[in-house]
Amino acid sequence: MSLALGSASCRSKKETVKSDSKVSNSKVQIVAEKLGVSEKEVRSSKLYACIGEWYGTPYKYGGCGRDGVDCSCFTGTLFQKVYGKTIARSSSQLWKECDHIKTRNLEEGDLVFFKIGSKDVSHVGVYLKDNKFVHASTKKGVMISSLDEQFFKDTYHGAGRWK
C-alpha cells in the first residue's frame, strides 16, 4: 500500500538547511540534546531538521498529519521528505518488504521494528545513531528513544533497510 503524505517541509539529506522558523528553538535544542549534537548540526541536517519539525506531534492511530500521526505514517513521511522514497504504510508491511539486517549493522535511516502487545510487528521507528531512533510513541508522540531502554529491549523484533 502506498503512503499518502501530508505537507511536511523537511529537506534533502545533503542540502544545508537554513534556520527554519517552523522549527522552534526549543525543539532544535531537544533534538540536539537527545542525539548529542550541536543545534547547528540539527538545523543543517535534513534528517534532524525533519525530526525537529515533527518532534512532539501527538500520536493518533491511523493519523497522518501534524494534528496526530501514527508510527508508520511518521516513518513514511520522514522517508519521503528526507530520502525521496515512498514506503509501505503499515509497520508489518514494512517489515515484510525491507531487507532484514543484523542490529549491529544498523546505519542512520534504517528501520527498527517492535512487537508490542502483538504476535506480529506492530511498531516501527527510524534508526539515528548510538542506539537511538525516532518514532511516534502512543504516549508521547514523535520522540527519540533508545534501543537500550528495557521496554524496547523486551519488544524489539529486528532491523531492516529499505531497498
Tab-separated table of C-alpha atoms in Angstrom:
chain	number	residue	atom	x	y	z
A	1	MET	CA	0.000	0.000	0.000
A	2	SER	CA	1.360	3.451	-0.879
A	3	LEU	CA	1.659	6.270	1.575
A	4	ALA	CA	-0.366	9.450	1.289
A	5	LEU	CA	1.758	12.252	2.664
A	6	GLY	CA	0.862	15.429	4.470
A	7	SER	CA	2.566	18.720	3.810
A	8	ALA	CA	5.773	18.408	5.789
A	9	SER	CA	8.636	20.710	4.947
A	10	CYS	CA	11.672	18.518	5.537
A	11	ARG	CA	14.633	18.950	3.207
A	12	SER	CA	17.160	16.819	1.284
A	13	LYS	CA	19.907	14.817	3.053
A	14	LYS	CA	22.893	16.626	1.527
A	15	GLU	CA	21.314	20.060	1.410
A	16	THR	CA	22.205	22.592	4.060
A	17	VAL	CA	19.094	23.796	5.813
A	18	LYS	CA	18.811	27.449	6.682
A	19	SER	CA	17.265	28.239	10.038
A	20	ASP	CA	13.571	27.497	9.657
A	21	SER	CA	11.098	29.478	11.719
A	22	LYS	CA	8.808	26.419	11.681
A	23	VAL	CA	11.243	24.600	13.947
A	24	SER	CA	11.224	26.239	17.346
A	25	ASN	CA	14.498	26.759	19.169
A	26	SER	CA	13.254	24.510	21.979
A	27	LYS	CA	12.631	21.620	19.552
A	28	VAL	CA	16.059	22.102	17.992
A	29	GLN	CA	17.593	22.089	21.461
A	30	ILE	CA	15.712	18.922	22.483
A	31	VAL	CA	16.762	17.032	19.327
A	32	ALA	CA	20.361	18.202	19.741
A	33	GLU	CA	20.461	17.098	23.383
A	34	LYS	CA	18.862	13.710	22.663
A	35	LEU	CA	21.387	12.997	19.901
A	36	GLY	CA	24.419	14.623	21.489
A	37	VAL	CA	24.973	17.022	18.583
A	38	SER	CA	25.083	20.796	18.235
A	39	GLU	CA	21.986	22.845	17.497
A	40	LYS	CA	23.717	23.986	14.298
A	41	GLU	CA	24.012	20.354	13.208
A	42	VAL	CA	20.283	19.837	13.813
A	43	ARG	CA	19.456	22.830	11.619
A	44	SER	CA	21.895	21.800	8.869
A	45	SER	CA	20.921	18.111	8.681
A	46	LYS	CA	17.881	17.304	6.594
A	47	LEU	CA	17.034	14.325	8.800
A	48	TYR	CA	17.474	16.115	12.121
A	49	ALA	CA	15.606	19.206	10.910
A	50	CYS	CA	12.704	16.993	9.827
A	51	ILE	CA	12.659	15.367	13.255
A	52	GLY	CA	12.673	18.827	14.843
A	53	GLU	CA	9.661	19.848	12.790
A	54	TRP	CA	7.672	16.789	13.886
A	55	TYR	CA	9.043	16.400	17.429
A	56	GLY	CA	6.212	16.289	19.953
A	57	THR	CA	3.457	15.814	17.366
A	58	PRO	CA	0.820	13.778	19.208
A	59	TYR	CA	0.122	10.145	18.382
A	60	LYS	CA	-3.111	9.307	16.598
A	61	TYR	CA	-3.849	5.789	15.357
A	62	GLY	CA	-4.227	5.988	11.576
A	63	GLY	CA	-3.241	9.661	11.713
A	64	CYS	CA	-1.014	11.207	9.104
A	65	GLY	CA	-0.756	14.891	9.918
A	66	ARG	CA	0.553	17.460	12.361
A	67	ASP	CA	-2.584	17.123	14.490
A	68	GLY	CA	-1.764	13.438	15.064
A	69	VAL	CA	0.389	10.779	13.425
A	70	ASP	CA	0.994	7.080	13.890
A	71	CYS	CA	4.379	5.366	13.716
A	72	SER	CA	4.162	4.112	10.148
A	73	CYS	CA	2.889	7.388	8.696
A	74	PHE	CA	5.571	9.352	10.520
A	75	THR	CA	8.216	6.929	9.219
A	76	GLY	CA	6.805	7.170	5.699
A	77	THR	CA	6.642	10.967	5.797
A	78	LEU	CA	10.225	11.156	7.028
A	79	PHE	CA	11.390	8.759	4.281
A	80	GLN	CA	9.600	10.742	1.583
A	81	LYS	CA	10.865	14.121	2.712
A	82	VAL	CA	14.413	13.155	3.711
A	83	TYR	CA	15.263	10.335	1.295
A	84	GLY	CA	12.718	10.828	-1.510
A	85	LYS	CA	11.403	7.268	-1.061
A	86	THR	CA	7.824	6.081	-0.816
A	87	ILE	CA	7.496	3.156	1.575
A	88	ALA	CA	4.705	0.866	2.764
A	89	ARG	CA	2.066	2.366	5.085
A	90	SER	CA	1.970	-0.276	7.831
A	91	SER	CA	4.763	-1.422	10.146
A	92	SER	CA	4.063	-5.095	9.420
A	93	GLN	CA	4.173	-4.475	5.665
A	94	LEU	CA	7.412	-2.504	6.023
A	95	TRP	CA	8.943	-5.472	7.868
A	96	LYS	CA	7.901	-7.833	5.070
A	97	GLU	CA	9.240	-5.585	2.299
A	98	CYS	CA	12.610	-4.435	3.665
A	99	ASP	CA	15.930	-6.268	3.656
A	100	HIS	CA	16.477	-7.603	7.163
A	101	ILE	CA	19.823	-6.709	8.711
A	102	LYS	CA	21.619	-7.521	11.929
A	103	THR	CA	21.220	-4.967	14.694
A	104	ARG	CA	24.983	-4.460	14.838
A	105	ASN	CA	24.856	-3.288	11.196
A	106	LEU	CA	22.306	-0.523	11.768
A	107	GLU	CA	23.016	2.760	9.989
A	108	GLU	CA	21.242	6.103	10.040
A	109	GLY	CA	17.953	5.765	8.167
A	110	ASP	CA	17.482	2.036	8.766
A	111	LEU	CA	14.237	0.815	10.268
A	112	VAL	CA	13.773	-0.749	13.689
A	113	PHE	CA	10.755	-2.952	14.384
A	114	PHE	CA	8.914	-3.986	17.514
A	115	LYS	CA	6.177	-6.401	18.535
A	116	ILE	CA	4.209	-4.535	21.175
A	117	GLY	CA	1.217	-6.413	22.527
A	118	SER	CA	1.015	-8.446	19.333
A	119	LYS	CA	2.474	-11.564	17.734
A	120	ASP	CA	3.080	-9.501	14.596
A	121	VAL	CA	5.238	-6.425	14.055
A	122	SER	CA	3.215	-3.510	15.385
A	123	HIS	CA	5.656	-0.597	15.694
A	124	VAL	CA	8.403	0.964	13.571
A	125	GLY	CA	10.977	3.694	14.039
A	126	VAL	CA	13.929	5.155	12.144
A	127	TYR	CA	17.419	4.482	13.456
A	128	LEU	CA	19.578	7.558	14.045
A	129	LYS	CA	22.839	6.794	15.853
A	130	ASP	CA	24.248	5.494	19.132
A	131	ASN	CA	21.290	3.092	19.533
A	132	LYS	CA	18.807	5.978	19.282
A	133	PHE	CA	15.800	6.046	16.998
A	134	VAL	CA	12.889	8.372	16.252
A	135	HIS	CA	9.311	7.148	16.292
A	136	ALA	CA	5.729	8.125	17.057
A	137	SER	CA	5.063	6.856	20.579
A	138	THR	CA	1.478	6.237	21.667
A	139	LYS	CA	2.126	8.087	24.940
A	140	LYS	CA	4.417	10.976	23.967
A	141	GLY	CA	4.010	11.347	20.210
A	142	VAL	CA	7.034	11.853	17.974
A	143	MET	CA	10.121	11.407	20.109
A	144	ILE	CA	13.630	9.982	20.245
A	145	SER	CA	14.166	6.815	22.283
A	146	SER	CA	16.984	4.352	22.875
A	147	LEU	CA	17.115	0.696	21.935
A	148	ASP	CA	18.844	0.279	25.299
A	149	GLU	CA	15.645	1.136	27.219
A	150	GLN	CA	14.241	-2.041	28.792
A	151	PHE	CA	10.832	-1.669	27.118
A	152	PHE	CA	12.420	-1.577	23.673
A	153	LYS	CA	14.827	-4.401	24.505
A	154	ASP	CA	11.825	-6.522	25.511
A	155	THR	CA	9.732	-5.724	22.422
A	156	TYR	CA	12.470	-5.421	19.759
A	157	HIS	CA	11.865	-7.681	16.764
A	158	GLY	CA	14.598	-6.716	14.307
A	159	ALA	CA	16.050	-4.214	11.885
A	160	GLY	CA	15.630	-3.589	8.206
A	161	ARG	CA	16.950	-1.497	5.371
A	162	TRP	CA	14.546	-0.143	2.775
A	163	LYS	CA	15.560	-1.097	-0.753
